Coordinates of C-alpha atoms in Angstrom, one line a residue:
Chain A
M1 CA -55.3 -112.9 35.9
N2 CA -55.3 -109.6 37.8
Y3 CA -51.9 -109.1 36.1
F4 CA -53.4 -109.5 32.8
I5 CA -56.1 -107.0 33.5
Q6 CA -53.8 -104.3 34.9
L7 CA -51.1 -104.9 31.9
I8 CA -54.4 -104.5 29.4
V9 CA -55.3 -101.4 31.4
S10 CA -52.2 -99.6 31.3
G11 CA -51.9 -100.9 27.7
I12 CA -54.9 -98.8 26.9
V13 CA -53.8 -95.8 28.7
L14 CA -50.4 -95.9 26.6
G15 CA -52.5 -96.9 23.5
S16 CA -54.6 -93.8 24.0
I17 CA -52.0 -91.4 23.8
Y18 CA -50.8 -93.1 20.6
A19 CA -53.9 -92.6 19.3
L20 CA -53.9 -89.0 20.1
I21 CA -50.5 -88.9 18.2
A22 CA -51.9 -91.1 15.6
L23 CA -54.9 -88.7 15.1
G24 CA -52.5 -85.6 14.3
F25 CA -50.6 -87.7 11.9
V26 CA -53.3 -89.4 10.3
L27 CA -54.8 -85.5 9.9
I28 CA -51.8 -84.7 8.3
Y29 CA -51.3 -87.4 6.1
K30 CA -55.4 -87.2 4.9
A31 CA -55.3 -83.7 3.8
T32 CA -51.7 -83.3 2.6
R33 CA -50.0 -87.0 2.0
V34 CA -47.3 -86.1 3.9
L35 CA -46.1 -88.6 6.5
N36 CA -44.7 -86.7 9.5
F37 CA -41.8 -87.7 11.2
A38 CA -41.8 -85.0 13.2
Q39 CA -44.7 -85.8 14.9
G40 CA -43.4 -86.9 18.2
E41 CA -41.3 -83.6 18.2
L42 CA -44.4 -81.8 17.8
L43 CA -45.6 -83.7 21.3
M44 CA -42.6 -82.6 22.9
A45 CA -42.7 -79.0 21.8
G46 CA -45.7 -79.0 23.1
A47 CA -45.1 -80.2 26.5
Y48 CA -42.1 -78.4 27.0
I49 CA -44.0 -74.9 26.1
A50 CA -46.5 -75.8 28.9
F51 CA -43.6 -76.8 31.3
A52 CA -42.3 -73.2 30.5
L53 CA -45.5 -71.9 30.9
T54 CA -46.6 -73.5 34.4
V55 CA -43.4 -74.1 36.2
Q56 CA -41.1 -71.4 34.9
L57 CA -43.7 -68.4 34.3
H58 CA -46.2 -69.8 37.2
I59 CA -49.4 -69.5 34.9
P60 CA -52.0 -71.4 36.4
F61 CA -52.7 -74.7 34.9
W62 CA -55.5 -74.2 32.9
S63 CA -55.0 -70.9 31.6
A64 CA -51.4 -71.9 30.7
F65 CA -53.2 -74.8 29.0
F66 CA -54.9 -72.6 26.4
I67 CA -51.8 -70.5 25.7
A68 CA -49.7 -73.8 25.1
M69 CA -52.5 -74.8 22.7
L70 CA -52.6 -71.6 20.8
L71 CA -48.7 -71.6 20.6
C72 CA -48.6 -74.8 19.5
A73 CA -51.1 -74.2 16.3
L74 CA -48.9 -71.2 15.5
L75 CA -45.9 -74.0 15.3
G76 CA -47.7 -75.9 13.2
L77 CA -48.6 -73.1 11.0
I78 CA -44.8 -71.6 10.9
I79 CA -43.7 -74.9 10.1
E80 CA -46.2 -75.4 7.0
I81 CA -45.2 -72.1 5.7
L82 CA -41.6 -72.1 6.2
I83 CA -40.5 -76.1 5.3
L84 CA -43.3 -78.0 3.5
K85 CA -44.9 -75.3 1.2
P86 CA -41.8 -75.3 -0.8
L87 CA -42.1 -79.1 -1.2
I88 CA -45.0 -79.2 -2.6
G89 CA -44.9 -82.0 -5.8
E90 CA -41.4 -83.5 -4.6
P91 CA -40.4 -87.1 -4.4
I92 CA -41.6 -89.0 -1.2
I93 CA -38.0 -89.1 -0.1
S94 CA -37.5 -85.5 0.2
I95 CA -40.5 -85.3 1.9
V96 CA -39.6 -87.8 4.5
M97 CA -36.4 -86.5 4.9
I98 CA -37.4 -82.9 5.3
T99 CA -40.0 -84.3 8.0
I100 CA -36.8 -86.1 9.6
G101 CA -35.0 -82.9 9.4
L102 CA -37.7 -80.7 11.4
S103 CA -37.8 -83.5 14.1
I104 CA -33.9 -83.0 14.3
V105 CA -34.0 -79.0 14.8
L106 CA -37.2 -79.3 17.1
K107 CA -35.2 -81.4 19.1
A108 CA -32.2 -79.6 19.0
I109 CA -34.1 -76.3 20.1
V110 CA -35.7 -77.7 23.1
E111 CA -32.2 -79.1 23.9
M112 CA -30.8 -75.6 23.9
I113 CA -33.4 -74.1 25.9
W114 CA -34.2 -76.6 28.4
G115 CA -31.4 -79.0 28.7
T116 CA -31.3 -83.0 28.3
E117 CA -32.5 -83.5 32.1
T118 CA -35.7 -85.0 32.7
R119 CA -38.4 -82.4 33.8
V120 CA -41.6 -82.7 36.3
Y121 CA -44.6 -81.3 36.0
P122 CA -46.3 -79.8 38.9
A123 CA -48.9 -82.5 40.4
I124 CA -52.3 -81.3 39.1
F125 CA -54.2 -84.5 39.7
S126 CA -53.0 -86.7 43.0
T127 CA -50.7 -89.7 42.4
Q128 CA -53.0 -91.8 44.9
P129 CA -54.1 -94.6 42.7
I130 CA -58.0 -95.4 42.4
A131 CA -58.7 -98.9 43.0
L132 CA -61.2 -100.1 40.3
G133 CA -62.1 -103.4 41.8
A134 CA -59.1 -105.3 41.9
I135 CA -56.9 -103.2 39.9
S136 CA -55.8 -99.6 40.3
V137 CA -55.0 -96.6 37.6
S138 CA -53.5 -93.6 38.6
K139 CA -55.7 -90.5 38.4
S140 CA -53.8 -89.3 35.8
S141 CA -53.8 -91.8 33.9
L142 CA -57.7 -91.8 33.8
F143 CA -57.5 -88.0 33.2
S144 CA -55.8 -88.8 29.8
L145 CA -57.9 -91.7 28.6
V146 CA -61.0 -89.2 29.5
A147 CA -59.0 -86.4 27.4
A148 CA -58.5 -88.7 24.4
I149 CA -62.0 -89.5 24.2
T150 CA -63.3 -86.3 24.9
L151 CA -61.0 -85.5 21.6
F152 CA -62.0 -88.0 19.6
I153 CA -65.3 -87.1 19.7
I154 CA -64.9 -83.5 19.0
F155 CA -62.9 -84.4 16.2
H156 CA -65.7 -87.0 14.8
L157 CA -67.9 -83.7 15.2
F158 CA -65.8 -81.7 13.7
F159 CA -65.2 -83.4 10.8
K160 CA -68.6 -85.0 10.3
F161 CA -70.6 -80.9 10.7
S162 CA -68.2 -78.2 10.3
S163 CA -67.7 -76.7 7.1
T164 CA -63.5 -76.4 7.4
G165 CA -64.1 -80.2 8.6
I166 CA -65.9 -81.3 5.5
A167 CA -63.5 -79.4 3.2
M168 CA -60.5 -80.9 4.9
R169 CA -62.5 -84.4 4.0
A170 CA -63.0 -82.8 0.6
V171 CA -59.2 -82.2 0.0
A172 CA -58.1 -85.4 1.7
D173 CA -60.3 -87.3 -1.2
D174 CA -59.6 -85.4 -4.4
Q175 CA -57.4 -82.0 -4.3
Q176 CA -58.3 -81.1 -8.0
A177 CA -62.1 -81.7 -7.7
A178 CA -62.0 -79.5 -4.2
Q179 CA -60.1 -76.7 -5.5
S180 CA -62.8 -76.5 -8.3
M181 CA -65.6 -76.5 -5.7
G182 CA -64.1 -73.1 -4.2
I183 CA -62.4 -74.5 -1.4
N184 CA -59.1 -72.8 -0.7
I185 CA -56.4 -75.7 -0.4
K186 CA -53.4 -73.9 1.2
K187 CA -55.8 -72.7 4.0
I188 CA -56.7 -76.4 4.2
F189 CA -53.0 -77.5 4.2
A190 CA -52.0 -74.9 7.2
I191 CA -55.4 -75.7 9.1
S192 CA -54.3 -79.4 9.0
W193 CA -50.8 -78.7 10.5
M194 CA -52.3 -76.4 12.9
V195 CA -54.7 -78.7 14.2
A196 CA -52.2 -81.7 14.0
A197 CA -49.5 -79.6 16.3
L198 CA -52.4 -78.7 18.8
V199 CA -53.6 -82.6 18.8
A200 CA -50.0 -83.5 19.4
G201 CA -49.3 -80.7 22.0
I202 CA -52.3 -81.9 24.2
G203 CA -50.5 -85.8 23.9
G204 CA -47.4 -84.0 24.9
I205 CA -48.8 -82.5 28.2
L206 CA -50.9 -86.0 29.2
I207 CA -47.6 -87.6 28.9
G208 CA -45.7 -84.8 30.9
N209 CA -48.4 -85.3 33.8
M210 CA -47.9 -89.0 33.9
N211 CA -44.1 -89.1 33.4
G212 CA -42.6 -86.2 33.7
I213 CA -40.5 -84.5 30.3
N214 CA -37.4 -85.3 28.7
V215 CA -36.1 -84.6 25.2
S216 CA -36.0 -88.6 24.3
L217 CA -39.9 -87.7 24.2
G218 CA -39.8 -87.7 20.4
M219 CA -39.6 -91.1 20.5
F220 CA -43.3 -91.5 20.7
G221 CA -43.2 -90.6 17.4
L222 CA -41.5 -93.3 16.0
K223 CA -43.9 -95.7 17.9
V224 CA -46.9 -94.5 16.5
F225 CA -45.7 -95.9 13.2
P226 CA -47.1 -99.2 13.8
A227 CA -50.3 -97.6 15.1
V228 CA -51.2 -95.7 12.0
I229 CA -50.0 -98.8 9.8
L230 CA -52.4 -100.9 11.4
G231 CA -55.3 -98.6 11.4
G232 CA -54.6 -97.4 7.9
L233 CA -52.7 -93.9 7.2
D234 CA -55.6 -92.1 6.2
S235 CA -58.3 -93.3 9.0
I236 CA -59.2 -91.6 11.9
P237 CA -61.4 -94.3 13.5
G238 CA -58.0 -96.4 12.3
A239 CA -55.9 -94.3 14.3
I240 CA -57.7 -95.0 17.3
I241 CA -58.2 -98.7 17.4
G242 CA -54.4 -99.1 15.6
G243 CA -53.2 -96.7 18.8
I244 CA -54.8 -98.8 21.5
T245 CA -54.4 -102.3 20.2
I246 CA -50.4 -101.3 19.7
G247 CA -50.7 -99.8 23.0
V248 CA -52.2 -102.8 24.7
L249 CA -49.7 -105.2 22.9
E250 CA -46.6 -103.1 23.8
S251 CA -47.9 -103.6 27.4
L252 CA -48.8 -107.4 26.9
S253 CA -45.3 -108.1 25.3
G254 CA -43.4 -105.9 27.6
G255 CA -45.1 -107.8 30.9
Y256 CA -44.8 -111.5 29.7
L257 CA -41.9 -111.7 27.2
D258 CA -39.4 -108.9 29.1
P259 CA -38.4 -111.3 31.7
L260 CA -37.6 -114.1 29.4
V261 CA -35.2 -112.0 27.0
G262 CA -33.8 -109.5 29.7
G263 CA -36.0 -106.4 28.5
G264 CA -36.4 -104.2 25.3
V265 CA -39.3 -106.5 23.9
K266 CA -41.5 -103.2 24.3
M267 CA -39.6 -101.0 22.4
V268 CA -39.5 -103.8 19.4
A269 CA -42.7 -105.5 19.5
P270 CA -44.7 -102.9 17.6
F271 CA -42.1 -103.1 14.8
A272 CA -42.4 -106.8 14.3
I273 CA -46.1 -106.4 14.4
L274 CA -46.0 -103.8 12.0
L275 CA -43.6 -105.6 9.8
V276 CA -46.0 -108.9 9.5
I277 CA -49.2 -106.1 9.1
L278 CA -47.2 -104.7 6.1
L279 CA -46.7 -108.0 4.3
I280 CA -50.5 -108.8 5.4
K281 CA -52.3 -106.0 4.7
P282 CA -50.5 -103.2 3.7
Y283 CA -53.2 -100.4 3.8
G284 CA -54.1 -101.6 7.2
L285 CA -57.5 -102.2 8.3
F286 CA -59.5 -99.2 7.6
G287 CA -56.6 -97.5 4.9
T288 CA -57.5 -96.5 1.5
E289 CA -56.0 -99.0 -1.0
E290 CA -53.8 -97.0 -3.6
I291 CA -54.7 -98.7 -7.1
E292 CA -52.3 -97.0 -9.6
K293 CA -53.6 -96.9 -13.4
V294 CA -51.2 -96.5 -16.3
Chain B
M1 CA -4.7 -78.3 -23.0
A2 CA -7.8 -77.2 -25.0
I3 CA -10.6 -76.3 -23.0
K4 CA -13.9 -77.4 -25.1
C5 CA -17.1 -75.6 -25.1
G6 CA -19.4 -78.9 -25.6
I7 CA -19.0 -82.5 -25.6
F8 CA -20.2 -83.8 -29.0
K9 CA -20.8 -87.8 -28.7
T10 CA -21.4 -89.6 -31.7
S11 CA -21.9 -93.2 -30.2
Y12 CA -23.6 -94.9 -26.9
M13 CA -19.9 -96.3 -26.2
S14 CA -18.9 -92.4 -25.6
D15 CA -22.0 -91.5 -24.1
M16 CA -21.2 -94.3 -21.1
A17 CA -17.6 -93.7 -21.1
I18 CA -15.8 -93.0 -17.6
W19 CA -13.6 -90.8 -19.1
Q20 CA -15.1 -88.3 -21.0
T21 CA -12.5 -86.1 -22.0
K22 CA -8.7 -86.0 -21.9
N23 CA -9.1 -83.4 -19.4
S24 CA -11.4 -85.2 -17.2
R25 CA -8.7 -88.2 -17.4
F26 CA -6.4 -85.6 -16.7
W27 CA -7.9 -84.2 -13.7
M28 CA -8.8 -87.6 -12.4
T29 CA -5.1 -89.0 -12.7
L30 CA -3.9 -85.9 -10.3
F31 CA -6.8 -86.9 -7.8
F32 CA -5.5 -90.4 -7.7
I33 CA -2.3 -89.2 -7.1
S34 CA -3.0 -86.9 -4.7
L35 CA -4.9 -89.5 -2.6
A36 CA -1.7 -91.9 -3.0
V37 CA 0.6 -89.1 -1.5
F38 CA -1.7 -87.6 0.8
P39 CA -0.8 -89.5 4.0
F40 CA 2.7 -88.9 4.0
F41 CA 2.3 -85.1 4.5
V42 CA -0.7 -84.8 6.8
S43 CA -0.9 -85.7 10.9
K44 CA -2.7 -88.3 12.5
Y45 CA -6.0 -86.4 12.7
F46 CA -6.6 -85.9 9.0
L47 CA -5.8 -89.5 8.3
Y48 CA -8.7 -90.2 10.8
M49 CA -10.8 -88.3 9.0
A50 CA -9.7 -89.8 5.6
N51 CA -10.4 -93.0 6.8
I52 CA -14.0 -92.5 8.2
I53 CA -14.8 -90.3 5.1
A54 CA -13.5 -93.3 3.0
I55 CA -15.7 -95.8 5.0
G56 CA -18.5 -93.9 4.6
V57 CA -18.4 -93.2 0.9
I58 CA -18.6 -97.3 0.7
A59 CA -21.6 -97.5 2.9
A60 CA -23.6 -94.1 1.3
V61 CA -22.8 -95.6 -2.3
G62 CA -24.3 -98.8 -1.7
L63 CA -27.6 -96.5 -0.2
N64 CA -27.5 -94.3 -3.2
I65 CA -27.4 -97.6 -5.7
L66 CA -30.8 -98.3 -3.5
T67 CA -32.5 -95.0 -3.2
G68 CA -30.8 -93.1 -5.8
F69 CA -31.0 -95.4 -8.6
A70 CA -33.3 -98.0 -7.8
G71 CA -35.7 -95.5 -6.4
Q72 CA -36.3 -97.5 -3.0
I73 CA -36.3 -95.5 0.2
S74 CA -34.4 -97.5 3.3
L75 CA -34.2 -96.0 6.7
G76 CA -32.0 -99.2 7.9
H77 CA -29.0 -98.5 6.3
G78 CA -27.3 -97.9 9.8
A79 CA -28.8 -101.6 11.1
F80 CA -27.1 -103.2 7.8
I81 CA -23.9 -101.6 8.7
G82 CA -23.9 -103.1 11.9
V83 CA -24.6 -106.3 10.6
G84 CA -21.7 -106.5 8.6
A85 CA -19.5 -105.0 11.4
Y86 CA -20.8 -107.9 14.0
F87 CA -20.9 -110.6 11.6
A88 CA -17.2 -109.8 10.3
G89 CA -15.9 -108.8 13.8
Y90 CA -17.3 -111.9 15.1
L91 CA -15.6 -114.5 12.3
T92 CA -12.0 -112.9 13.2
S93 CA -11.9 -112.5 16.9
Q94 CA -13.8 -115.6 17.9
F95 CA -12.4 -117.7 14.8
N96 CA -9.1 -116.4 14.3
I97 CA -10.5 -116.2 10.4
N98 CA -8.3 -114.2 8.0
F99 CA -9.4 -110.9 7.7
I100 CA -10.2 -110.9 3.9
P101 CA -12.5 -114.1 3.9
A102 CA -14.1 -112.3 6.9
F103 CA -14.3 -109.3 5.6
I104 CA -16.3 -110.8 2.3
A105 CA -18.6 -113.0 4.3
G106 CA -19.3 -110.0 6.3
G107 CA -20.7 -108.4 3.0
L108 CA -22.3 -111.4 1.9
V109 CA -24.2 -112.1 5.1
T110 CA -25.5 -108.4 5.2
A111 CA -26.5 -108.8 1.3
V112 CA -28.9 -111.8 2.5
V113 CA -30.1 -110.0 5.6
G114 CA -31.0 -106.8 3.4
M115 CA -32.8 -108.9 0.9
F116 CA -34.8 -110.4 3.6
F117 CA -35.8 -107.2 4.8
G118 CA -36.5 -106.3 1.1
L119 CA -38.8 -108.6 0.5
P120 CA -41.7 -106.1 1.5
S121 CA -41.0 -103.7 -1.2
L122 CA -42.2 -106.0 -3.4
R123 CA -45.8 -105.0 -2.5
L124 CA -44.9 -101.9 -0.4
K125 CA -43.8 -98.5 -2.0
G126 CA -42.9 -95.1 -1.1
F127 CA -43.9 -94.2 2.6
Y128 CA -45.2 -97.8 3.4
L129 CA -41.6 -99.1 2.1
A130 CA -40.0 -96.3 4.1
I131 CA -41.6 -97.7 7.5
A132 CA -40.8 -101.1 6.7
T133 CA -37.2 -100.2 6.8
M134 CA -37.8 -98.3 9.6
A135 CA -39.2 -101.6 11.1
A136 CA -36.1 -103.3 9.9
Q137 CA -33.8 -101.0 12.0
F138 CA -35.3 -101.2 15.1
I139 CA -35.5 -105.2 15.0
L140 CA -31.9 -105.3 14.2
A141 CA -30.6 -102.8 16.7
F142 CA -32.8 -104.7 19.4
V143 CA -30.9 -107.8 18.0
F144 CA -27.6 -106.2 18.4
I145 CA -28.3 -105.6 22.0
H146 CA -30.0 -108.6 23.3
L147 CA -28.1 -111.5 21.1
R148 CA -25.2 -110.9 23.8
S149 CA -23.4 -114.4 23.4
V150 CA -22.4 -112.9 19.6
T151 CA -22.4 -109.1 20.1
G152 CA -21.5 -108.5 23.6
G153 CA -24.6 -106.7 23.9
S154 CA -24.0 -102.7 24.9
Q155 CA -20.5 -103.8 26.6
G156 CA -19.5 -103.9 22.9
M157 CA -17.3 -106.4 20.9
I158 CA -13.4 -106.4 20.7
V159 CA -11.6 -106.6 17.3
S160 CA -8.3 -106.7 16.5
P161 CA -6.8 -104.7 13.9
P162 CA -6.6 -106.9 10.3
E163 CA -3.7 -108.4 9.0
I164 CA -3.2 -109.4 5.5
A165 CA 0.0 -111.8 4.5
G166 CA 1.4 -110.9 7.6
F167 CA 1.2 -107.1 7.2
S168 CA -1.1 -105.7 9.9
F169 CA -3.1 -102.2 9.6
D170 CA -2.5 -101.2 12.9
S171 CA -2.1 -97.7 12.5
D172 CA -4.2 -94.9 11.2
F173 CA -1.4 -94.2 8.5
R174 CA -1.7 -97.9 7.4
Y175 CA -5.4 -98.3 7.4
Y176 CA -5.6 -95.4 5.2
F177 CA -4.4 -97.5 2.1
L178 CA -6.9 -100.0 3.2
S179 CA -10.0 -98.0 3.4
I180 CA -8.8 -95.5 0.3
G181 CA -8.3 -98.6 -1.6
T182 CA -11.3 -100.4 -0.8
A183 CA -13.3 -97.1 -1.5
I184 CA -12.4 -96.7 -4.6
V185 CA -12.6 -100.2 -5.9
M186 CA -16.0 -100.1 -4.7
T187 CA -17.0 -96.8 -5.9
L188 CA -15.5 -97.7 -9.4
A189 CA -17.5 -100.9 -9.5
A190 CA -20.7 -99.1 -8.3
K191 CA -20.1 -97.1 -11.6
N192 CA -19.8 -100.1 -13.7
L193 CA -22.7 -101.5 -12.5
I194 CA -25.3 -98.8 -12.9
R195 CA -23.8 -98.2 -16.6
G196 CA -25.0 -101.7 -17.1
K197 CA -27.9 -103.6 -17.3
F198 CA -28.3 -103.6 -13.9
G199 CA -28.5 -100.0 -13.3
R200 CA -30.5 -99.2 -16.4
A201 CA -33.0 -101.5 -15.0
F202 CA -33.0 -99.8 -11.4
M203 CA -33.4 -96.6 -13.5
A204 CA -36.6 -97.8 -14.9
I205 CA -38.1 -98.9 -11.7
R206 CA -37.0 -95.8 -10.0
D207 CA -38.8 -93.6 -12.9
N208 CA -41.7 -95.7 -13.5
Y209 CA -42.3 -99.2 -12.3
I210 CA -45.2 -99.9 -14.6
A211 CA -43.6 -98.9 -17.6
A212 CA -40.7 -100.8 -16.6
K213 CA -42.5 -103.9 -16.1
T214 CA -44.1 -103.5 -19.8
M215 CA -40.6 -103.4 -21.4
G216 CA -39.7 -106.5 -19.5
V217 CA -37.9 -105.6 -16.5
N218 CA -38.5 -108.6 -13.7
I219 CA -39.1 -106.2 -10.9
F220 CA -39.4 -108.6 -8.4
L221 CA -35.7 -109.4 -9.4
Y222 CA -33.9 -106.1 -9.9
K223 CA -35.6 -104.8 -6.6
I224 CA -34.2 -107.5 -4.4
I225 CA -30.8 -107.5 -6.0
A226 CA -31.0 -103.7 -5.5
F227 CA -31.6 -104.0 -1.9
G228 CA -28.9 -107.1 -1.7
I229 CA -26.4 -105.1 -3.5
S230 CA -26.8 -101.9 -1.4
S231 CA -26.5 -104.0 1.6
F232 CA -23.8 -105.8 0.6
Y233 CA -21.6 -102.4 0.5
A234 CA -23.1 -101.7 4.0
G235 CA -21.3 -104.7 5.1
I236 CA -18.4 -104.3 3.7
A237 CA -18.4 -100.6 5.2
G238 CA -19.3 -102.4 8.5
A239 CA -16.6 -104.9 8.2
L240 CA -14.0 -102.3 7.6
W241 CA -15.2 -99.8 10.5
A242 CA -15.4 -102.6 13.0
H243 CA -11.6 -103.0 12.4
Y244 CA -11.0 -100.0 12.4
I245 CA -12.2 -98.4 15.7
Q246 CA -11.6 -102.0 17.1
I247 CA -14.8 -101.8 19.4
I248 CA -18.1 -102.0 18.1
T249 CA -20.9 -101.3 20.3
P250 CA -24.8 -101.0 19.2
E251 CA -24.8 -97.3 19.3
H252 CA -23.0 -97.1 16.5
F253 CA -25.7 -98.4 14.1
T254 CA -28.6 -96.6 15.4
F255 CA -31.7 -95.0 13.5
S256 CA -29.7 -91.9 13.4
V257 CA -26.9 -93.5 11.5
S258 CA -29.4 -94.7 9.0
I259 CA -30.8 -90.8 8.9
E260 CA -27.1 -89.7 8.4
Y261 CA -26.6 -91.8 5.3
L262 CA -29.9 -90.5 3.9
A263 CA -28.6 -87.1 4.4
I264 CA -25.2 -87.8 2.5
I265 CA -27.3 -89.0 -0.5
I266 CA -30.0 -86.3 -0.2
I267 CA -26.8 -83.3 0.3
G268 CA -24.6 -85.3 -2.3
G269 CA -27.5 -85.5 -5.0
L270 CA -29.5 -88.3 -5.5
G271 CA -28.5 -90.8 -8.2
S272 CA -25.0 -89.3 -8.2
L273 CA -21.7 -91.4 -7.4
L274 CA -19.4 -88.0 -7.4
G275 CA -22.3 -86.4 -5.4
T276 CA -22.3 -89.1 -2.9
V277 CA -18.8 -88.4 -2.4
F278 CA -19.0 -85.0 -1.9
G279 CA -22.2 -85.5 0.9
T280 CA -20.1 -87.9 3.1
I281 CA -17.3 -85.5 3.1
F282 CA -19.7 -82.7 4.2
I283 CA -21.6 -84.4 6.8
M284 CA -18.5 -85.9 8.0
V285 CA -16.8 -82.5 8.2
L286 CA -19.6 -80.6 9.7
P287 CA -19.4 -81.9 13.0
E288 CA -15.1 -80.9 13.2
F289 CA -16.0 -77.8 11.5
L290 CA -18.6 -76.8 13.8
R291 CA -16.3 -77.9 17.0
F292 CA -13.6 -76.0 15.7
I293 CA -16.1 -72.6 15.4
N294 CA -17.3 -73.5 18.6
G295 CA -14.2 -73.5 20.2
I296 CA -13.4 -69.7 18.8
V297 CA -16.7 -68.5 19.9
S298 CA -17.1 -70.4 23.4
L299 CA -14.0 -68.1 24.6
H300 CA -16.3 -65.3 24.7
Y301 CA -19.7 -67.3 25.3
P302 CA -18.8 -70.0 27.8
M303 CA -22.3 -71.4 27.9
L304 CA -21.8 -72.7 24.2
V305 CA -19.6 -75.6 25.4
N306 CA -22.6 -77.2 26.9
M307 CA -24.9 -76.9 24.0
F308 CA -22.4 -78.2 21.7
D309 CA -24.1 -81.6 20.9
A310 CA -27.5 -79.3 20.6
I311 CA -25.7 -77.0 17.9
R312 CA -24.5 -80.1 16.2
E313 CA -27.4 -81.8 15.7
G314 CA -29.1 -78.7 15.1
S315 CA -27.0 -77.3 12.4
F316 CA -27.1 -81.4 10.8
G317 CA -31.0 -81.2 10.8
L318 CA -30.6 -77.4 8.9
A319 CA -28.5 -78.7 6.4
I320 CA -30.7 -81.4 5.6
I321 CA -33.8 -78.6 5.4
G322 CA -31.4 -76.3 3.7
F323 CA -30.5 -78.2 1.0
L324 CA -34.0 -80.0 0.4
I325 CA -35.5 -76.4 0.0
F326 CA -32.6 -74.7 -1.8
E327 CA -30.9 -77.4 -3.8
P328 CA -32.8 -80.4 -4.1
D329 CA -30.6 -81.8 -6.9
G330 CA -27.6 -81.4 -4.4
L331 CA -24.0 -80.7 -4.2
A332 CA -23.5 -82.9 -7.6
A333 CA -25.9 -80.2 -9.2
R334 CA -24.0 -77.4 -7.5
W335 CA -20.6 -79.0 -8.8
K336 CA -21.9 -79.1 -12.0
T337 CA -23.1 -75.4 -12.3
I338 CA -19.7 -74.2 -10.8
K339 CA -17.9 -76.6 -13.7
N340 CA -20.0 -75.2 -16.2
Y341 CA -19.7 -71.4 -15.6
W342 CA -15.8 -71.6 -15.7
K343 CA -15.9 -73.8 -18.8
L344 CA -17.5 -71.1 -20.4
W345 CA -15.6 -68.1 -18.6
P346 CA -15.7 -65.2 -19.6
F347 CA -18.5 -65.6 -21.6
S348 CA -20.7 -67.3 -19.3
Y349 CA -24.2 -66.1 -18.8

């Protein structure tokens, strides 16, 4: 039983990271209808930028954190202007391929600068696990869970009350109507990429604190697809619930099935689940069903 | 050789003809002859390149039928190639079955697997389908690694060179005729396929599936057929690949291979067979070209040697982005522009 609860808890921690990446993903999809295959690489870029600032430039963690966030947002803006803007109105395959191309380029750049070996962050939190009843959680996992929850509350309020947030929702709902109400769509597109890159960057720093970073961090971006599909591609609560569900399922299947078949189930289980979801409920739990009219 | 400044067609037959003009027939014949004599004059290295390009063309034509003509995105093509490679390899190495039946069985089994993973396409479109095929890729890759009794896991499977009627294709030179021959047959078959009923149905589904349905195209059937044909090509390419390199491991069929094939058809031109050939050559030659350049430059900047992998990957990504932004119709469109320019030279404008 303890093992089961331990798996659930580590699943929730992992899932909260997935949820964070999924959040950035959904933001971009909601506002611009672009499925971003490079979300994982944005996360990696954020993690490496923070690494460079704290370890290589010796800036104290919290100020480095904020500088990294600024740089991430800037990266998002540059990507939007240079790469996504020329592709407005192009077919879906072009958009899929350009974000894949972007992910390859980002990965190559990081590899050129920092190499392929795993880098470790300085310990900000003690590695001493905290005992919660019978189970133990490391302090950095707990921190990432808290950070994820805080971010979701901030985003919820942002979309509910700030005028930019409301404008973003309007653009997501109906671009033409939003434009005729005087919303600057180009600005909204740029903002969504900046915010998405920023959120990904935070996710990267959280992962870096838990496991260290290397160039395969981008894989997180692919593993987040099951989460967003489960929740619905354009739903923010869906991203959270989908992320945590997939995290827990991954942790459970890894814990119970891996010994049976000899490893690797963790990687593939989310995708098997994904295929089932797509067949039963293609638009996810909370996604908007796309109805086509002639 | 009179050069025409326009093609005036009076019937559907002539519009669909493979040899549009006498001129093109002349150049194509010349091209086939040069393909036949090419191996007698070049080194082993160029033969190796020609072989992997020929095998790549087969797989890429398959993907272009599915994505370029039928409009269904597949991010699982690499895994489908793997299915063909492992199945054909298993038949020849474990059961000593002749190459030709094993080779065709590899294609057919892959077609069935592809049709199975194509089933979601009946309900899904666009992004959702892309993600579903990506799931297929990861699930099949998992099978390749963990079904050790068949695939040999990460240690790989050893396959002996193919033998047809006592003739063993055991060198790059001999294999060239097998791979190029298959590539030509498969490409011509594709050309005929898309000129006919199937191709028209595929393109109707791609352009507007609701209109296609109204016109009486059975969407269910043709989408599945498109997946089947595309995977058949992948399987054939996989079988050829397995018997060429003779040791196959799961690393040959990863997600990045699927991306590579999508890049080939994007760079070549969606819905163009000629473009597919250009795209394959481009993608296969690019890393070799970079290796050559890197070799020269690294004499002055030795640190570049360690960076080569990253440079190769990065240029691959940049090529995809560059083509999508500056030449979305690919090399096929560029070829057409150049051809038209020379056709009307010196009065082109």
